Coordinates of C-alpha atoms in Angstrom, one line a residue:
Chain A
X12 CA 84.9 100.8 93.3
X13 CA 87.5 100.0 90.2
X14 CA 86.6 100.3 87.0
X15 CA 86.4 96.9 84.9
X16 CA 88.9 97.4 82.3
X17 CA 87.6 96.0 78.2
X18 CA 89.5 92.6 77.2
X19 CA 90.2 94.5 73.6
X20 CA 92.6 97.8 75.4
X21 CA 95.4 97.9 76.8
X22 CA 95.7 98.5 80.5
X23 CA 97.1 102.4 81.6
X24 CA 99.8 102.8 83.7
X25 CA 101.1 105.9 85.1
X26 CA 104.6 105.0 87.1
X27 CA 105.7 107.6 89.8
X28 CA 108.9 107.0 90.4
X29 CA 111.9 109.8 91.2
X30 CA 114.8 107.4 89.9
X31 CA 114.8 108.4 86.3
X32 CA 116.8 105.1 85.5
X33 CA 114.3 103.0 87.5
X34 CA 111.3 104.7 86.0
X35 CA 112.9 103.7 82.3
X36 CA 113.4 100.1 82.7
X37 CA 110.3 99.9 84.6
X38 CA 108.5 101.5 81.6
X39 CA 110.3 98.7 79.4
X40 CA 108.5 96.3 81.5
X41 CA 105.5 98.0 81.4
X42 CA 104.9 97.9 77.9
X43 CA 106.4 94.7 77.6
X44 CA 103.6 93.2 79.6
X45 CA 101.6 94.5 77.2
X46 CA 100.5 97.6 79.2
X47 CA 100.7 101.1 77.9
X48 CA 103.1 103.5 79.7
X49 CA 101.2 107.0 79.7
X50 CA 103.0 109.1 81.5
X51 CA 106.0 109.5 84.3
X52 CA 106.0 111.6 87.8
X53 CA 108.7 112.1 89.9
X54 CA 107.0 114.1 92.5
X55 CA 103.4 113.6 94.8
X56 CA 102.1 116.8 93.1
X57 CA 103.2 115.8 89.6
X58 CA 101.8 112.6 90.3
X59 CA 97.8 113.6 91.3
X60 CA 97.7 116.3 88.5
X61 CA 98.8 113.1 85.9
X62 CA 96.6 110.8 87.4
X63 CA 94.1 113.7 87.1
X64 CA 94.7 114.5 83.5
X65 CA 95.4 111.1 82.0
X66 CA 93.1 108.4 84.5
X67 CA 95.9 105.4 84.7
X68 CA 93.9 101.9 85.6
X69 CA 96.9 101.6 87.4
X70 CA 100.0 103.7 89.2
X71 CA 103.1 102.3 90.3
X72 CA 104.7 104.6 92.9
X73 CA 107.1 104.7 95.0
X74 CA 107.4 105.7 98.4
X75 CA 110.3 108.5 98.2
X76 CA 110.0 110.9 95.9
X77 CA 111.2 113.6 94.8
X78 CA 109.6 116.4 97.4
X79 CA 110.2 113.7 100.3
X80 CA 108.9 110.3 101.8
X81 CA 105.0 111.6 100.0
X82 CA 104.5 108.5 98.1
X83 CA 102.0 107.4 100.5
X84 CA 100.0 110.6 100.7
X85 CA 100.5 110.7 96.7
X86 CA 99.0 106.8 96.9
X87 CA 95.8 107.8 98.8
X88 CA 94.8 110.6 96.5
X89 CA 94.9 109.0 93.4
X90 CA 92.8 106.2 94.5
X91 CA 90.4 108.4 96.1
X92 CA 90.5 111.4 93.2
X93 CA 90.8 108.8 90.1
X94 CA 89.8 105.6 91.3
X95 CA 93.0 104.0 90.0
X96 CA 94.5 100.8 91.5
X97 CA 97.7 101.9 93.0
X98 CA 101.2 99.3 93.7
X99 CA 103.6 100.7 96.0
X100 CA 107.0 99.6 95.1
X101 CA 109.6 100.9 97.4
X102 CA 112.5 99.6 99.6
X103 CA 110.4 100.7 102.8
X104 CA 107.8 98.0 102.5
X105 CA 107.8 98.1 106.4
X106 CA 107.4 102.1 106.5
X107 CA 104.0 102.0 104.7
X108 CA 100.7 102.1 107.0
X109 CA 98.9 98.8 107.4
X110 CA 95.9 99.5 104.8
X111 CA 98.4 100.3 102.3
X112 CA 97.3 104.0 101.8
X113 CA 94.5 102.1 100.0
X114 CA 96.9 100.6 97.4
X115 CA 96.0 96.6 96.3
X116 CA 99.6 96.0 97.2
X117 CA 103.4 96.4 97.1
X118 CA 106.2 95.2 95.4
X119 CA 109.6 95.1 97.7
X120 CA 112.7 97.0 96.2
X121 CA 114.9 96.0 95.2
X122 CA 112.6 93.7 92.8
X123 CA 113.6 91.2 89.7
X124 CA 112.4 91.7 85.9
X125 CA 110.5 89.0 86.2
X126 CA 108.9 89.6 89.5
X127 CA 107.6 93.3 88.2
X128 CA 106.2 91.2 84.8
X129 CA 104.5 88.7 86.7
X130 CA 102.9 91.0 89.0
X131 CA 101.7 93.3 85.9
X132 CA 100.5 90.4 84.3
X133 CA 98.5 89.5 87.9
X134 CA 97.1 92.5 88.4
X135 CA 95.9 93.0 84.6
X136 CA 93.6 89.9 85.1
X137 CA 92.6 91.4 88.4
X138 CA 91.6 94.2 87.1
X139 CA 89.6 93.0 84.0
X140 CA 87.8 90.3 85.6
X141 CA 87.5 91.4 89.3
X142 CA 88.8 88.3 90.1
X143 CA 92.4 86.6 91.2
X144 CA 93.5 84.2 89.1
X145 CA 95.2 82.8 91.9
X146 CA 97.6 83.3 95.4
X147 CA 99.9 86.5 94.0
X148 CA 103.2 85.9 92.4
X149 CA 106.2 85.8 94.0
X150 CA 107.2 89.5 95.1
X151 CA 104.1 90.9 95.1
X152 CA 102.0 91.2 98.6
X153 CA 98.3 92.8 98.8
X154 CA 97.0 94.3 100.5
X155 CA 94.0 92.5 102.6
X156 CA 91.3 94.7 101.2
X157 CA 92.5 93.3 98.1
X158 CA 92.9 89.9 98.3
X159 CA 89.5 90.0 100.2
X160 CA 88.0 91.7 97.1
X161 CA 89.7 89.5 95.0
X162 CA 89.4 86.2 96.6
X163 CA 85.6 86.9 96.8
X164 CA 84.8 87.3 93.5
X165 CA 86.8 84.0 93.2
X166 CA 84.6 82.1 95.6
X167 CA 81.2 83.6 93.9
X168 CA 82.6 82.4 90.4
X169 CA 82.8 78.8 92.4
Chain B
X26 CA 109.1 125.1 176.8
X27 CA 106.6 126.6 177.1
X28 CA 102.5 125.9 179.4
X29 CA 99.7 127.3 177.7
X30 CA 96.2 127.3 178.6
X31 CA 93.4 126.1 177.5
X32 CA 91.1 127.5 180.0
X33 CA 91.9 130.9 178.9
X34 CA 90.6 132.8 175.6
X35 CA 92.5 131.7 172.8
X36 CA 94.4 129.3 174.7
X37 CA 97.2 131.6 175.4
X38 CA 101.1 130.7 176.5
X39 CA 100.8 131.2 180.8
X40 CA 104.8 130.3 180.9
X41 CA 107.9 130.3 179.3
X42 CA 111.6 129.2 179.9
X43 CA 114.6 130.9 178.7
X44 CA 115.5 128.3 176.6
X45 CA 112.3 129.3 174.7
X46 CA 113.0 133.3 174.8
X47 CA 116.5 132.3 173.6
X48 CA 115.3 130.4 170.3
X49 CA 112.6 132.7 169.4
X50 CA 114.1 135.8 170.8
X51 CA 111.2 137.6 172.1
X52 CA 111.2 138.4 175.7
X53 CA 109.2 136.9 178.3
X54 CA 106.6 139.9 178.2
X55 CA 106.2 139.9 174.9
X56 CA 105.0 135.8 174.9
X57 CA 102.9 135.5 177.9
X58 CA 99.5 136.1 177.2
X59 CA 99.5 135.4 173.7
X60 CA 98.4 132.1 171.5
X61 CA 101.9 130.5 170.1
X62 CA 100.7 130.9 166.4
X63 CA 102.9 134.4 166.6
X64 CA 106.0 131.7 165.7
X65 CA 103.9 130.7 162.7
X66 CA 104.9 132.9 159.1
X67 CA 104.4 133.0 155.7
X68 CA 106.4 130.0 154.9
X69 CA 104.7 127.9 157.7
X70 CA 102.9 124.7 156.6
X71 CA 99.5 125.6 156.7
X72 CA 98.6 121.1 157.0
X73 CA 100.8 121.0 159.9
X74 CA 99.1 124.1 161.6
X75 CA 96.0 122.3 160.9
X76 CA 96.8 118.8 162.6
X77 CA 98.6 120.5 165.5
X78 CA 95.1 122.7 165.6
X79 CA 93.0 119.3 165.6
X80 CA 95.3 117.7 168.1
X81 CA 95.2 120.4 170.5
X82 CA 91.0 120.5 169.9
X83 CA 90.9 117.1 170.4
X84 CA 93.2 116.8 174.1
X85 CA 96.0 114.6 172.2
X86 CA 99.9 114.4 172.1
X87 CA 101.6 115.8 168.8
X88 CA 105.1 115.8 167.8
X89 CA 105.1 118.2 164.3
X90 CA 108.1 119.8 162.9
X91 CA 107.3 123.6 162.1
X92 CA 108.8 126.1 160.3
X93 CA 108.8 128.9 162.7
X94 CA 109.9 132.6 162.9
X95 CA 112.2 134.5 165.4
X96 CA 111.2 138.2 166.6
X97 CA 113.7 139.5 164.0
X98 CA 111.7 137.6 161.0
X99 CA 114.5 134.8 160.8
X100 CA 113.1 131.1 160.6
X101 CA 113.9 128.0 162.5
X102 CA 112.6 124.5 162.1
X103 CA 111.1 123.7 165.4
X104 CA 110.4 120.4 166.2
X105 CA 107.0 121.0 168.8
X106 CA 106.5 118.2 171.0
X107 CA 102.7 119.0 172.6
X108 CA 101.6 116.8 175.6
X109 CA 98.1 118.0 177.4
X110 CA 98.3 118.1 181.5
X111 CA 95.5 116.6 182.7
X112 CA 93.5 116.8 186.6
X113 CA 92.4 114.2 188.4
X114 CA 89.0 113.8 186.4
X115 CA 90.6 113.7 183.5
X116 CA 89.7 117.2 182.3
X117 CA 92.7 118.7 180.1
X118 CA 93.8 121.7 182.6
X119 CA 97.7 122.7 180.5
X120 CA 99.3 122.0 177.4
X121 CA 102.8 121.7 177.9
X122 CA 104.7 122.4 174.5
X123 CA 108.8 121.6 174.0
X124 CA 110.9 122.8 171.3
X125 CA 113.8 121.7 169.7
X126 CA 115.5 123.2 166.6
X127 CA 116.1 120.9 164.1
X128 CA 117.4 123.0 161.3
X129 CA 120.2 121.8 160.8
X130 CA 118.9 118.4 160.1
X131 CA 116.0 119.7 158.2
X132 CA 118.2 121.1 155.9
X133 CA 120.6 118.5 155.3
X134 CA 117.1 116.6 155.0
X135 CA 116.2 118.7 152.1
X136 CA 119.5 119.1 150.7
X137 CA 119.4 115.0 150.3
X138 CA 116.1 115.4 148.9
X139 CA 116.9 118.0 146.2
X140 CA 120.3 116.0 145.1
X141 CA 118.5 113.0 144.6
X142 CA 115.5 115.1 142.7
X143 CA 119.3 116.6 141.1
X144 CA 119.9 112.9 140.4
X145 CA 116.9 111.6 138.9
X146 CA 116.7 114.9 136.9
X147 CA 120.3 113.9 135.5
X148 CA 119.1 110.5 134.8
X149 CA 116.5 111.6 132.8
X150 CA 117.7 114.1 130.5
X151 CA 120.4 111.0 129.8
X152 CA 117.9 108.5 129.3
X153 CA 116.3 110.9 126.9
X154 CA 119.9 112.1 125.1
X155 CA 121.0 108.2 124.7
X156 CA 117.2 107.4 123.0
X157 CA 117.2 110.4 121.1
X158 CA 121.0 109.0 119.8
X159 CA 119.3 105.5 119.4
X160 CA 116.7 107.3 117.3
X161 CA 119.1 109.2 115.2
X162 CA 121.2 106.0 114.8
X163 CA 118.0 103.9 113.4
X164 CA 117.0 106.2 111.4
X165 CA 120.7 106.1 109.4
X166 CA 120.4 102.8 109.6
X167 CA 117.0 102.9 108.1
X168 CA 118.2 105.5 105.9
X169 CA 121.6 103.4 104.9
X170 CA 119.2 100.0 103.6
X171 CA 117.3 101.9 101.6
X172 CA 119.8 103.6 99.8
X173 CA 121.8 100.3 99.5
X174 CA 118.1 98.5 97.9
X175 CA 118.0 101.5 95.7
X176 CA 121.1 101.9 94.7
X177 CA 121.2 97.6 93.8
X178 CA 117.7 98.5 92.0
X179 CA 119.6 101.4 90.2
X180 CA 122.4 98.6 89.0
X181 CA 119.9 96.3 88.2
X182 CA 118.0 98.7 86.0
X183 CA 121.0 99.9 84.3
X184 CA 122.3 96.4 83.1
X185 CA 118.7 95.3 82.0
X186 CA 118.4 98.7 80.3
X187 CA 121.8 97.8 78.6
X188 CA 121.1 94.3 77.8
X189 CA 118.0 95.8 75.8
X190 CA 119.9 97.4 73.3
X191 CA 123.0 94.4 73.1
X192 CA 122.6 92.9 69.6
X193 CA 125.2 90.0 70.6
X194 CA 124.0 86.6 72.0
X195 CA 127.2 86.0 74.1
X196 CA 127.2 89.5 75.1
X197 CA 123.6 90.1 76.0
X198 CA 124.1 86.5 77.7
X199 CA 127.0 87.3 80.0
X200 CA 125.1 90.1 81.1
X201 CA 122.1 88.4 82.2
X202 CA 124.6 86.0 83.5
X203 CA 125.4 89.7 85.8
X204 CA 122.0 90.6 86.3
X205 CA 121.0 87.2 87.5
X206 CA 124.0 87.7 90.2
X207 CA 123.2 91.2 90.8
X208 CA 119.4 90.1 92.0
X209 CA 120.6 87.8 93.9
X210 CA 122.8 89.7 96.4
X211 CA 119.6 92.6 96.2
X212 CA 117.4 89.8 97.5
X213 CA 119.8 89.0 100.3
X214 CA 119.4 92.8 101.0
X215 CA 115.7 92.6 100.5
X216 CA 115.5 89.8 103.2
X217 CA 118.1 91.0 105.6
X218 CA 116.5 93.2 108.8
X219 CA 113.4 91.2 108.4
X220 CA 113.2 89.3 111.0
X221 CA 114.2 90.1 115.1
X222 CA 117.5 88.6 114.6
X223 CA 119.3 91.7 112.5
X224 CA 122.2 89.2 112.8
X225 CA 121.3 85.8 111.5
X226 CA 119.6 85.0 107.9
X227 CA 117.1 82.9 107.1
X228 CA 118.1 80.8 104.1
X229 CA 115.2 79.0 103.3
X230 CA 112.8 82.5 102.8
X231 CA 115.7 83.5 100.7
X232 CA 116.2 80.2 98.7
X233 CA 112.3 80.6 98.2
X234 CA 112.3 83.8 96.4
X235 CA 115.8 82.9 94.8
X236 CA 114.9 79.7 93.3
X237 CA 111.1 80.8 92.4
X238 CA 112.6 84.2 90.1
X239 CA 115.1 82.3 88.6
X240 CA 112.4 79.7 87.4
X241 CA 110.1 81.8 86.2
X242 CA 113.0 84.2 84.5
X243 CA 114.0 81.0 83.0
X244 CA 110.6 80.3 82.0
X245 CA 110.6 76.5 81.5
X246 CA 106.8 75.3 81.6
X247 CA 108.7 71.5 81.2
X248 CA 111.0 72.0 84.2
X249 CA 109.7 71.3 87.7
X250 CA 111.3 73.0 90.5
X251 CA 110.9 71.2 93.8
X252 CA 111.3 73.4 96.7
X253 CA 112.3 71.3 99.9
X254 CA 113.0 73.8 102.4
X255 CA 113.7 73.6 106.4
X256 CA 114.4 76.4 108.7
X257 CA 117.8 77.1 108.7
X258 CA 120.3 80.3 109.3
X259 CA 123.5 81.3 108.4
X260 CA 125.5 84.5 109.8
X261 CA 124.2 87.8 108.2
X262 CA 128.0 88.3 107.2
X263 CA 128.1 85.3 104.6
X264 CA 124.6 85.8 103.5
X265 CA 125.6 87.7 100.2
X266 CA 128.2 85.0 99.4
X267 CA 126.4 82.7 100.2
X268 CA 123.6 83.9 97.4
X269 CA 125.4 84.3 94.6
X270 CA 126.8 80.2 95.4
X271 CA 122.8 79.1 95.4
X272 CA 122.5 81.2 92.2
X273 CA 125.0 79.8 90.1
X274 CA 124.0 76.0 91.5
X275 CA 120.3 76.6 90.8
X276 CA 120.5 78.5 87.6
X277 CA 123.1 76.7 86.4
X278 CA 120.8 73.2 86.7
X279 CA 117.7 75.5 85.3
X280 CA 119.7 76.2 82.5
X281 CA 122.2 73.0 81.8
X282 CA 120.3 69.7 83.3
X283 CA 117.5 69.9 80.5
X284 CA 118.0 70.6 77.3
X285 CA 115.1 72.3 75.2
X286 CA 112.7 69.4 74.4
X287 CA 113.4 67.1 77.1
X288 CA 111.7 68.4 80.4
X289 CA 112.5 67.1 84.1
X290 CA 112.4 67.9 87.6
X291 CA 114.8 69.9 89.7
X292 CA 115.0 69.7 93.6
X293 CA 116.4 72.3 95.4
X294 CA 116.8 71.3 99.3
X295 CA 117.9 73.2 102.4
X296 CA 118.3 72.0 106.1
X297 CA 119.8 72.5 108.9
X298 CA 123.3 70.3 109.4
X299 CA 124.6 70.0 112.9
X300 CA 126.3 73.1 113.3
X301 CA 126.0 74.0 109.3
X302 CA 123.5 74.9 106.9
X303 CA 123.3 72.3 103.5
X304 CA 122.1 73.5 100.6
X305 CA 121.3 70.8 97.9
X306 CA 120.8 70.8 94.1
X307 CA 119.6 67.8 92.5
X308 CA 118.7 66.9 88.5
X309 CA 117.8 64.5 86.8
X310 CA 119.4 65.5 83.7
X311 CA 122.6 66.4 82.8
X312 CA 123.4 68.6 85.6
X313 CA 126.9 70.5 86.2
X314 CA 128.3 68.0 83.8
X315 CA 126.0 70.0 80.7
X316 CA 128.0 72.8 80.7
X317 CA 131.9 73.4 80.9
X318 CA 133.2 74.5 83.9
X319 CA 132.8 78.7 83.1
X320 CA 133.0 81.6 85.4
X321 CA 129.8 80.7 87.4
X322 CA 132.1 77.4 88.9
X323 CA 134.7 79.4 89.3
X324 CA 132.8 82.0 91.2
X325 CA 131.6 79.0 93.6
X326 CA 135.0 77.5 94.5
X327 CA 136.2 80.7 95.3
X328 CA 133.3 81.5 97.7
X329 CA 132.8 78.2 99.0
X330 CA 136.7 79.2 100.4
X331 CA 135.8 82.2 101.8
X332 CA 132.6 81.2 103.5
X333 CA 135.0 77.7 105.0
X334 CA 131.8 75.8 102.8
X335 CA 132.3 72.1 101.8
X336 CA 130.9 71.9 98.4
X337 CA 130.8 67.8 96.7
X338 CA 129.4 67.0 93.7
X339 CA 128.3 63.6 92.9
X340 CA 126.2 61.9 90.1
X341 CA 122.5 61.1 91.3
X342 CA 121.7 57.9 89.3
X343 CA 120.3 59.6 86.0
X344 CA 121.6 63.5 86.8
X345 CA 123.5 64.9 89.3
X346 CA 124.0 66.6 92.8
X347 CA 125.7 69.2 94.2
X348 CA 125.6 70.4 98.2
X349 CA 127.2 72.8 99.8
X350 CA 127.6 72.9 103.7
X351 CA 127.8 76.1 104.8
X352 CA 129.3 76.8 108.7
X353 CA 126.0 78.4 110.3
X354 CA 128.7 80.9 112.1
X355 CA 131.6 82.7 110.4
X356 CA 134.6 81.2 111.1

């Protein structure tokens, strides 16, 4: 379903975010992680033709954006289009429907530095091994799809 | 009244008294001879024709109310009161009908009717004006938290973006100092309206995710932070306060108690007190007493005063304790 990212490259990440102060520090934290921050939306249009054009292993959106609460919408085309692992990370964790628009989770607003790093830092083994390297971080919930996935691999690895 | 009779075709009316003529204002002529549906009109029920019909079929007694028509097309209610004659065998030889007009209570009947429809009708559309005003009222309140999360998230990213670009130790210090604070009351707002109670908060989820940032921000692999927590709440109102106190006490001992090189263990404890909440924070280590008594103290007398809390300090063997009681109502 997701690709398997190489140990040897950095992981992509596309941030959709409306806040043009939020989207800068979160792209600090990006990078600081040790990700590579490719590109910035700040609408659900914007956001599909990015993840389009430059295929993020992973997009951090948020709920409200620009044209409206179309984060979610946004969320469920670029997993199905680009088969990139979406977080949600909005302050209307309890507005978003329950299989997460087919996100691997959410990140409650308004988050700590070091609850965004430790989640990036989750998810990047996630995403390169197919496999949790443990319960998620403080801060971050995923969605059950995910943890399902996740956990699984986990369980086969014994 | 009036006899009709079944014998005849059509069971027609063989008799009628004035009282009859005078009601329906036909003559007597213009009656006898005929079937009594002549009273019947366009308004008449056609179901109460139809049981009257079956009852008369059928040789039984009927009391129906009608709405019937005068000669000149006026209507009246008519309350018909039908009771078959019988002969000696039995045999059904007369109906006898008797009319009363019963208009006026018919319409006060209808008039009750249509002010209670009125009524309920009233009740409605102000059941549905008070939800749609309970709707519109969520939805600001809705609106309201998530501009207050993004707005903290907006302060939050400006001081970190800030602090990235501070060359000066003390400076860039001070200003995590801020951050650290600033996180702290947007957790409060992260946690508040998460549970039924939009009134009460529930400190030990929030000491949870307080406690575990700070250690990881402070990122002390040697330090061991030992979470005992018990349900306990204090009133929405000092929840904010009541933060930024557990901040400074807990990141105060994460940053004081052990200095670099020595590692140790840190318990953090909250439980329910009688009619207060007690927050404990216990080292091993050098506790409060490692650092001078700067702003963060400061900040905690003052709103240990304004949320009426106790706050002792004591020395725990090797280390130190602090605990804060906190009234579980405002005062």
């Amino acid at each position: 379903m997701t690709r398997r990212k190489p140990a040897d490259t950095p992981l992509d990440v596309l941030i959709v975010e409306d806040e043009v102060i939020l989207a800068e520090e979160l792209a600090w934290l990006v990078r600081e992680a040790g990700c590579r921050d490719i590109g910035r939306a700040m609408s659900s249009a914007e956001a599909v033709a990015l993840a389009r054009s430059l295929t993020p292993d992973l997009a951090l959106v948020d709920v409200h954006l620009r044209d409206g609460p179309t984060g979610i919408d946004a969320a469920r085309a670029i997993v199905e289009d680009c088969g990139a692992v979406v977080l949600f990370m909005t302050a209307n964790v309890r507005r978003l429907p329950q299989d997460l628009a087919g996100a691997c989770g959410v990140i409650g607003k308004p988050y700590s530095e070091t609850a965004v790093k430790t989640a990036l830092v989750y998810l990047e083994t996630c995403l390169r091994t197919g496999r949790a390297p443990g319960p998620p971080p403080l801060g971050l919930v995923l969605a059950p799809g995910f943890s399902d996935r996740w956990a699984a691999r986990l369980s086969d690895a014994g | 009244m009036v006899i009709t009779s079944p014998f005849q075709d059509d069971d027609p009316i063989v008799f009628a008294n004035d009282a009859f003529l005078a009601l329906t204002g036909y003559a007597e002529e213009e009656v006898v001879g005929r079937n009594c549906r002549f009273l019947q009109g366009p308004e008449t029920d056609a179901r109460a024709v139809e049981r009257l019909r079956r009852s008369l079929a059928a040789g039984d007694e009927l009391t129906v109310e009608l709405l019937n028509y005068r000669k000149d097309g006026t209507t009246f209610w008519n309350c018909l009161s039908v009771s078959p004659v019988q002969d000696d065998s039995g045999r059904v030889i007369y109906f006898f009908g008797s009319q009363r007009d019963v208009t006026a209570e018919k319409q006060s009947e209808i008039a009750l009717i249509q002010s209670s429809e009125g009524l309920r009708s009233d009740v409605a559309a102000r059941t549905a004006e008070l939800e749609a005003a309970l709707a519109q009222k969520t939805a600001l309140l809705h609106e309201i938290d998530h501009r207050v999360k993004n707005n903290l998230q907006l302060i939050s990213s400006l001081m970190l973006l800030q602090s990235r670009r501070i060359t000066d130790d003390k400076a860039r210090q001070a200003l995590k100092s801020m951050l650290e604070r600033v996180t702290a009351v947007a957790t409060v707002h992260r946690r508040l309206f998460q549970g039924d109670d939009s009134q009460r908060f529930d400190v030990a989820d929030f000491v949870r995710d307080l406690a575990g940032d700070l250690a990881l921000t402070a990122g002390r692999d040697d330090v061991l932070l030992d979470l005992d927590l018990q349900p306990a709440a204090i009133a929405a109102a000092s929840a904010a306060p009541f933060a930024l106190v557990a901040n400074e006490l807990i990141s105060n001992a994460l940053r004081h108690a052990y200095p670099a090189g020595r590692g140790g263990r840190i318990t953090v404890r909250v439980a329910p007190d009688g009619e207060a909440c007690l927050l404990s924070v216990t080292d091993a280590g050098l506790g409060l007493n490692g650092a001078a008594k700067g702003f963060g103290l400061t900040i905690v007398d003052l709103l240990c005063r304004q949320l009426h809390a106790e706050l002792t300090t004591e020395q725990a063997g090797p280390g130190h304790r602090a605990r804060v009681h906190v009234p579980a109502t405002v005062n």
